Amino acid sequence: MSRLWYSGFSKFVRFILLLGMTLVLLSSHPGAVHAAFAEPDGSYDVVVVEHLRLKVPAEGRQAWLEAERGSWEPWLAQQDGFLDRQLLWDPATEEGTLLIRWVDREHWKAIPPQAVQAVQERFEQLAQAATGQSQGNPFPLVFEGELLLP
């Protein structure tokens, strides 16, 4: 009797664990869940990564991060198709690298240029205030591109 009870209990525990993992996956960003599923033809959705590099001198690193937090970070979080982003800094070249993941290229490129420009202006205002620079972009764009998953 106890062996039968243990077998049933073991199956119940496995079921609960599987259910819990499923709920965790479903509660994550909807785009991330969508990107993980196969298409009817057997292919997978393509995640595209926006790749940017900015000139960020060592003494301006914290100002850059503050300007990002006050402009791009909250704005990107509201965009349809946005998954996540990484901010990296290379001390050898004094460049900041931004890797911004989108569900697909269509979501990324559907954002109106005027909306992007408005956020860029906010970023530059915050960056100027943080660095004491009176005009222009304290952290100019060095490179702009995109990366695809293999």
PDB file of C-alpha atoms in Angstrom:
ATOM      1  CA  MET A   1       0.000   0.000   0.000  1.00  0.00           C
ATOM      2  CA  SER A   2       2.773   2.471   0.876  1.00  0.00           C
ATOM      3  CA  ARG A   3       4.619   1.706  -2.377  1.00  0.00           C
ATOM      4  CA  LEU A   4       1.474   2.533  -4.396  1.00  0.00           C
ATOM      5  CA  TRP A   5       0.986   5.731  -2.399  1.00  0.00           C
ATOM      6  CA  TYR A   6       4.632   6.777  -2.982  1.00  0.00           C
ATOM      7  CA  SER A   7       4.325   6.173  -6.753  1.00  0.00           C
ATOM      8  CA  GLY A   8       1.191   8.319  -6.953  1.00  0.00           C
ATOM      9  CA  PHE A   9       2.738  11.034  -4.814  1.00  0.00           C
ATOM     10  CA  SER A  10       5.869  11.058  -6.999  1.00  0.00           C
ATOM     11  CA  LYS A  11       3.772  11.535 -10.146  1.00  0.00           C
ATOM     12  CA  PHE A  12       1.817  14.306  -8.455  1.00  0.00           C
ATOM     13  CA  VAL A  13       5.036  16.139  -7.488  1.00  0.00           C
ATOM     14  CA  ARG A  14       6.364  15.868 -11.062  1.00  0.00           C
ATOM     15  CA  PHE A  15       3.063  17.215 -12.379  1.00  0.00           C
ATOM     16  CA  ILE A  16       3.183  20.193  -9.986  1.00  0.00           C
ATOM     17  CA  LEU A  17       6.790  20.968 -10.974  1.00  0.00           C
ATOM     18  CA  LEU A  18       5.929  20.821 -14.669  1.00  0.00           C
ATOM     19  CA  LEU A  19       2.890  23.037 -14.110  1.00  0.00           C
ATOM     20  CA  GLY A  20       5.028  25.517 -12.152  1.00  0.00           C
ATOM     21  CA  MET A  21       7.666  25.714 -14.908  1.00  0.00           C
ATOM     22  CA  THR A  22       4.953  26.223 -17.504  1.00  0.00           C
ATOM     23  CA  LEU A  23       3.444  29.078 -15.514  1.00  0.00           C
ATOM     24  CA  VAL A  24       6.850  30.737 -15.142  1.00  0.00           C
ATOM     25  CA  LEU A  25       7.415  30.570 -18.895  1.00  0.00           C
ATOM     26  CA  LEU A  26       3.977  31.915 -19.687  1.00  0.00           C
ATOM     27  CA  SER A  27       4.314  34.805 -17.244  1.00  0.00           C
ATOM     28  CA  SER A  28       7.550  36.083 -18.812  1.00  0.00           C
ATOM     29  CA  HIS A  29       7.546  38.758 -21.515  1.00  0.00           C
ATOM     30  CA  PRO A  30       4.972  37.770 -24.162  1.00  0.00           C
ATOM     31  CA  GLY A  31       7.429  38.376 -26.985  1.00  0.00           C
ATOM     32  CA  ALA A  32       9.992  36.099 -25.407  1.00  0.00           C
ATOM     33  CA  VAL A  33       7.476  33.271 -25.166  1.00  0.00           C
ATOM     34  CA  HIS A  34       6.350  33.912 -28.736  1.00  0.00           C
ATOM     35  CA  ALA A  35       9.954  33.859 -30.004  1.00  0.00           C
ATOM     36  CA  ALA A  36      10.526  30.413 -28.502  1.00  0.00           C
ATOM     37  CA  PHE A  37       7.827  28.597 -30.490  1.00  0.00           C
ATOM     38  CA  ALA A  38       8.283  26.966 -33.864  1.00  0.00           C
ATOM     39  CA  GLU A  39       6.471  28.196 -36.946  1.00  0.00           C
ATOM     40  CA  PRO A  40       4.175  25.776 -38.829  1.00  0.00           C
ATOM     41  CA  ASP A  41       6.924  25.155 -41.412  1.00  0.00           C
ATOM     42  CA  GLY A  42       9.349  24.064 -38.660  1.00  0.00           C
ATOM     43  CA  SER A  43      11.406  27.257 -38.591  1.00  0.00           C
ATOM     44  CA  TYR A  44      11.688  29.506 -35.550  1.00  0.00           C
ATOM     45  CA  ASP A  45      10.903  33.167 -35.096  1.00  0.00           C
ATOM     46  CA  VAL A  46      13.987  35.289 -35.506  1.00  0.00           C
ATOM     47  CA  VAL A  47      15.091  37.504 -32.672  1.00  0.00           C
ATOM     48  CA  VAL A  48      16.956  40.553 -33.944  1.00  0.00           C
ATOM     49  CA  VAL A  49      19.497  42.488 -31.902  1.00  0.00           C
ATOM     50  CA  GLU A  50      19.950  46.194 -32.444  1.00  0.00           C
ATOM     51  CA  HIS A  51      23.685  46.860 -31.993  1.00  0.00           C
ATOM     52  CA  LEU A  52      24.869  50.363 -31.137  1.00  0.00           C
ATOM     53  CA  ARG A  53      28.210  51.767 -30.024  1.00  0.00           C
ATOM     54  CA  LEU A  54      28.646  55.216 -28.479  1.00  0.00           C
ATOM     55  CA  LYS A  55      31.742  57.196 -27.560  1.00  0.00           C
ATOM     56  CA  VAL A  56      31.705  57.171 -23.741  1.00  0.00           C
ATOM     57  CA  PRO A  57      34.840  58.581 -22.081  1.00  0.00           C
ATOM     58  CA  ALA A  58      35.749  57.072 -18.714  1.00  0.00           C
ATOM     59  CA  GLU A  59      34.843  60.261 -16.861  1.00  0.00           C
ATOM     60  CA  GLY A  60      31.392  60.272 -18.502  1.00  0.00           C
ATOM     61  CA  ARG A  61      30.470  56.652 -17.863  1.00  0.00           C
ATOM     62  CA  GLN A  62      28.116  57.288 -14.924  1.00  0.00           C
ATOM     63  CA  ALA A  63      26.504  60.243 -16.737  1.00  0.00           C
ATOM     64  CA  TRP A  64      25.859  57.979 -19.725  1.00  0.00           C
ATOM     65  CA  LEU A  65      24.212  55.351 -17.538  1.00  0.00           C
ATOM     66  CA  GLU A  66      22.055  57.987 -15.789  1.00  0.00           C
ATOM     67  CA  ALA A  67      20.935  59.425 -19.127  1.00  0.00           C
ATOM     68  CA  GLU A  68      20.077  55.922 -20.383  1.00  0.00           C
ATOM     69  CA  ARG A  69      18.042  55.174 -17.231  1.00  0.00           C
ATOM     70  CA  GLY A  70      16.111  58.416 -17.578  1.00  0.00           C
ATOM     71  CA  SER A  71      15.296  58.157 -21.263  1.00  0.00           C
ATOM     72  CA  TRP A  72      15.768  54.991 -23.300  1.00  0.00           C
ATOM     73  CA  GLU A  73      15.243  52.456 -20.518  1.00  0.00           C
ATOM     74  CA  PRO A  74      11.652  53.414 -19.585  1.00  0.00           C
ATOM     75  CA  TRP A  75      10.708  54.164 -23.185  1.00  0.00           C
ATOM     76  CA  LEU A  76      11.982  50.847 -24.541  1.00  0.00           C
ATOM     77  CA  ALA A  77      10.122  48.943 -21.820  1.00  0.00           C
ATOM     78  CA  GLN A  78       6.865  50.279 -23.282  1.00  0.00           C
ATOM     79  CA  GLN A  79       7.592  49.280 -26.896  1.00  0.00           C
ATOM     80  CA  ASP A  80       5.778  46.368 -28.496  1.00  0.00           C
ATOM     81  CA  GLY A  81       8.265  43.664 -29.446  1.00  0.00           C
ATOM     82  CA  PHE A  82      11.035  44.828 -27.085  1.00  0.00           C
ATOM     83  CA  LEU A  83      12.616  41.927 -25.180  1.00  0.00           C
ATOM     84  CA  ASP A  84      15.598  43.329 -23.274  1.00  0.00           C
ATOM     85  CA  ARG A  85      18.870  45.194 -23.592  1.00  0.00           C
ATOM     86  CA  GLN A  86      22.419  45.082 -22.313  1.00  0.00           C
ATOM     87  CA  LEU A  87      24.680  48.056 -21.723  1.00  0.00           C
ATOM     88  CA  LEU A  88      28.386  47.276 -21.872  1.00  0.00           C
ATOM     89  CA  TRP A  89      31.436  49.525 -21.625  1.00  0.00           C
ATOM     90  CA  ASP A  90      34.884  48.921 -23.109  1.00  0.00           C
ATOM     91  CA  PRO A  91      37.603  50.774 -21.169  1.00  0.00           C
ATOM     92  CA  ALA A  92      40.174  50.226 -23.957  1.00  0.00           C
ATOM     93  CA  THR A  93      38.155  52.087 -26.607  1.00  0.00           C
ATOM     94  CA  GLU A  94      36.039  54.132 -24.163  1.00  0.00           C
ATOM     95  CA  GLU A  95      32.897  53.029 -25.984  1.00  0.00           C
ATOM     96  CA  GLY A  96      29.533  51.970 -24.710  1.00  0.00           C
ATOM     97  CA  THR A  97      27.878  49.053 -26.495  1.00  0.00           C
ATOM     98  CA  LEU A  98      24.126  48.593 -26.451  1.00  0.00           C
ATOM     99  CA  LEU A  99      22.590  45.262 -27.435  1.00  0.00           C
ATOM    100  CA  ILE A 100      18.819  45.660 -27.710  1.00  0.00           C
ATOM    101  CA  ARG A 101      16.829  42.500 -28.395  1.00  0.00           C
ATOM    102  CA  TRP A 102      13.564  42.662 -30.353  1.00  0.00           C
ATOM    103  CA  VAL A 103      11.080  39.893 -31.122  1.00  0.00           C
ATOM    104  CA  ASP A 104      11.652  40.600 -34.808  1.00  0.00           C
ATOM    105  CA  ARG A 105      12.812  43.323 -37.179  1.00  0.00           C
ATOM    106  CA  GLU A 106       9.260  44.337 -38.047  1.00  0.00           C
ATOM    107  CA  HIS A 107       8.451  45.369 -34.458  1.00  0.00           C
ATOM    108  CA  TRP A 108      11.699  47.296 -34.153  1.00  0.00           C
ATOM    109  CA  LYS A 109      11.357  49.143 -37.470  1.00  0.00           C
ATOM    110  CA  ALA A 110       7.635  49.874 -36.962  1.00  0.00           C
ATOM    111  CA  ILE A 111       8.513  52.528 -34.368  1.00  0.00           C
ATOM    112  CA  PRO A 112       8.047  55.983 -35.933  1.00  0.00           C
ATOM    113  CA  PRO A 113      11.321  57.896 -36.408  1.00  0.00           C
ATOM    114  CA  GLN A 114       9.753  60.932 -34.687  1.00  0.00           C
ATOM    115  CA  ALA A 115       9.247  58.880 -31.513  1.00  0.00           C
ATOM    116  CA  VAL A 116      12.869  57.715 -31.570  1.00  0.00           C
ATOM    117  CA  GLN A 117      14.050  61.291 -32.141  1.00  0.00           C
ATOM    118  CA  ALA A 118      12.028  62.555 -29.159  1.00  0.00           C
ATOM    119  CA  VAL A 119      13.659  59.985 -26.858  1.00  0.00           C
ATOM    120  CA  GLN A 120      17.082  60.780 -28.290  1.00  0.00           C
ATOM    121  CA  GLU A 121      16.536  64.470 -27.495  1.00  0.00           C
ATOM    122  CA  ARG A 122      15.569  63.564 -23.928  1.00  0.00           C
ATOM    123  CA  PHE A 123      18.688  61.393 -23.639  1.00  0.00           C
ATOM    124  CA  GLU A 124      20.907  64.244 -24.864  1.00  0.00           C
ATOM    125  CA  GLN A 125      19.302  66.737 -22.442  1.00  0.00           C
ATOM    126  CA  LEU A 126      19.936  64.392 -19.519  1.00  0.00           C
ATOM    127  CA  ALA A 127      23.465  63.653 -20.724  1.00  0.00           C
ATOM    128  CA  GLN A 128      24.249  67.372 -21.089  1.00  0.00           C
ATOM    129  CA  ALA A 129      22.954  68.079 -17.600  1.00  0.00           C
ATOM    130  CA  ALA A 130      24.981  65.202 -16.124  1.00  0.00           C
ATOM    131  CA  THR A 131      28.221  66.133 -17.919  1.00  0.00           C
ATOM    132  CA  GLY A 132      27.904  69.921 -17.856  1.00  0.00           C
ATOM    133  CA  GLN A 133      28.096  70.049 -21.652  1.00  0.00           C
ATOM    134  CA  SER A 134      25.959  72.907 -22.976  1.00  0.00           C
ATOM    135  CA  GLN A 135      25.144  71.598 -26.457  1.00  0.00           C
ATOM    136  CA  GLY A 136      25.400  68.570 -28.705  1.00  0.00           C
ATOM    137  CA  ASN A 137      25.406  64.914 -27.763  1.00  0.00           C
ATOM    138  CA  PRO A 138      28.035  64.103 -25.121  1.00  0.00           C
ATOM    139  CA  PHE A 139      27.932  60.453 -26.241  1.00  0.00           C
ATOM    140  CA  PRO A 140      27.880  60.398 -30.068  1.00  0.00           C
ATOM    141  CA  LEU A 141      26.960  57.312 -32.054  1.00  0.00           C
ATOM    142  CA  VAL A 142      30.018  55.462 -33.412  1.00  0.00           C
ATOM    143  CA  PHE A 143      28.317  52.417 -34.958  1.00  0.00           C
ATOM    144  CA  GLU A 144      24.794  51.236 -35.721  1.00  0.00           C
ATOM    145  CA  GLY A 145      23.899  47.755 -36.933  1.00  0.00           C
ATOM    146  CA  GLU A 146      21.862  44.632 -36.297  1.00  0.00           C
ATOM    147  CA  LEU A 147      22.620  41.048 -35.396  1.00  0.00           C
ATOM    148  CA  LEU A 148      20.563  37.912 -36.017  1.00  0.00           C
ATOM    149  CA  LEU A 149      20.554  34.627 -34.170  1.00  0.00           C
ATOM    150  CA  PRO A 150      22.170  31.840 -36.209  1.00  0.00           C
TER     151      PRO A 150
END
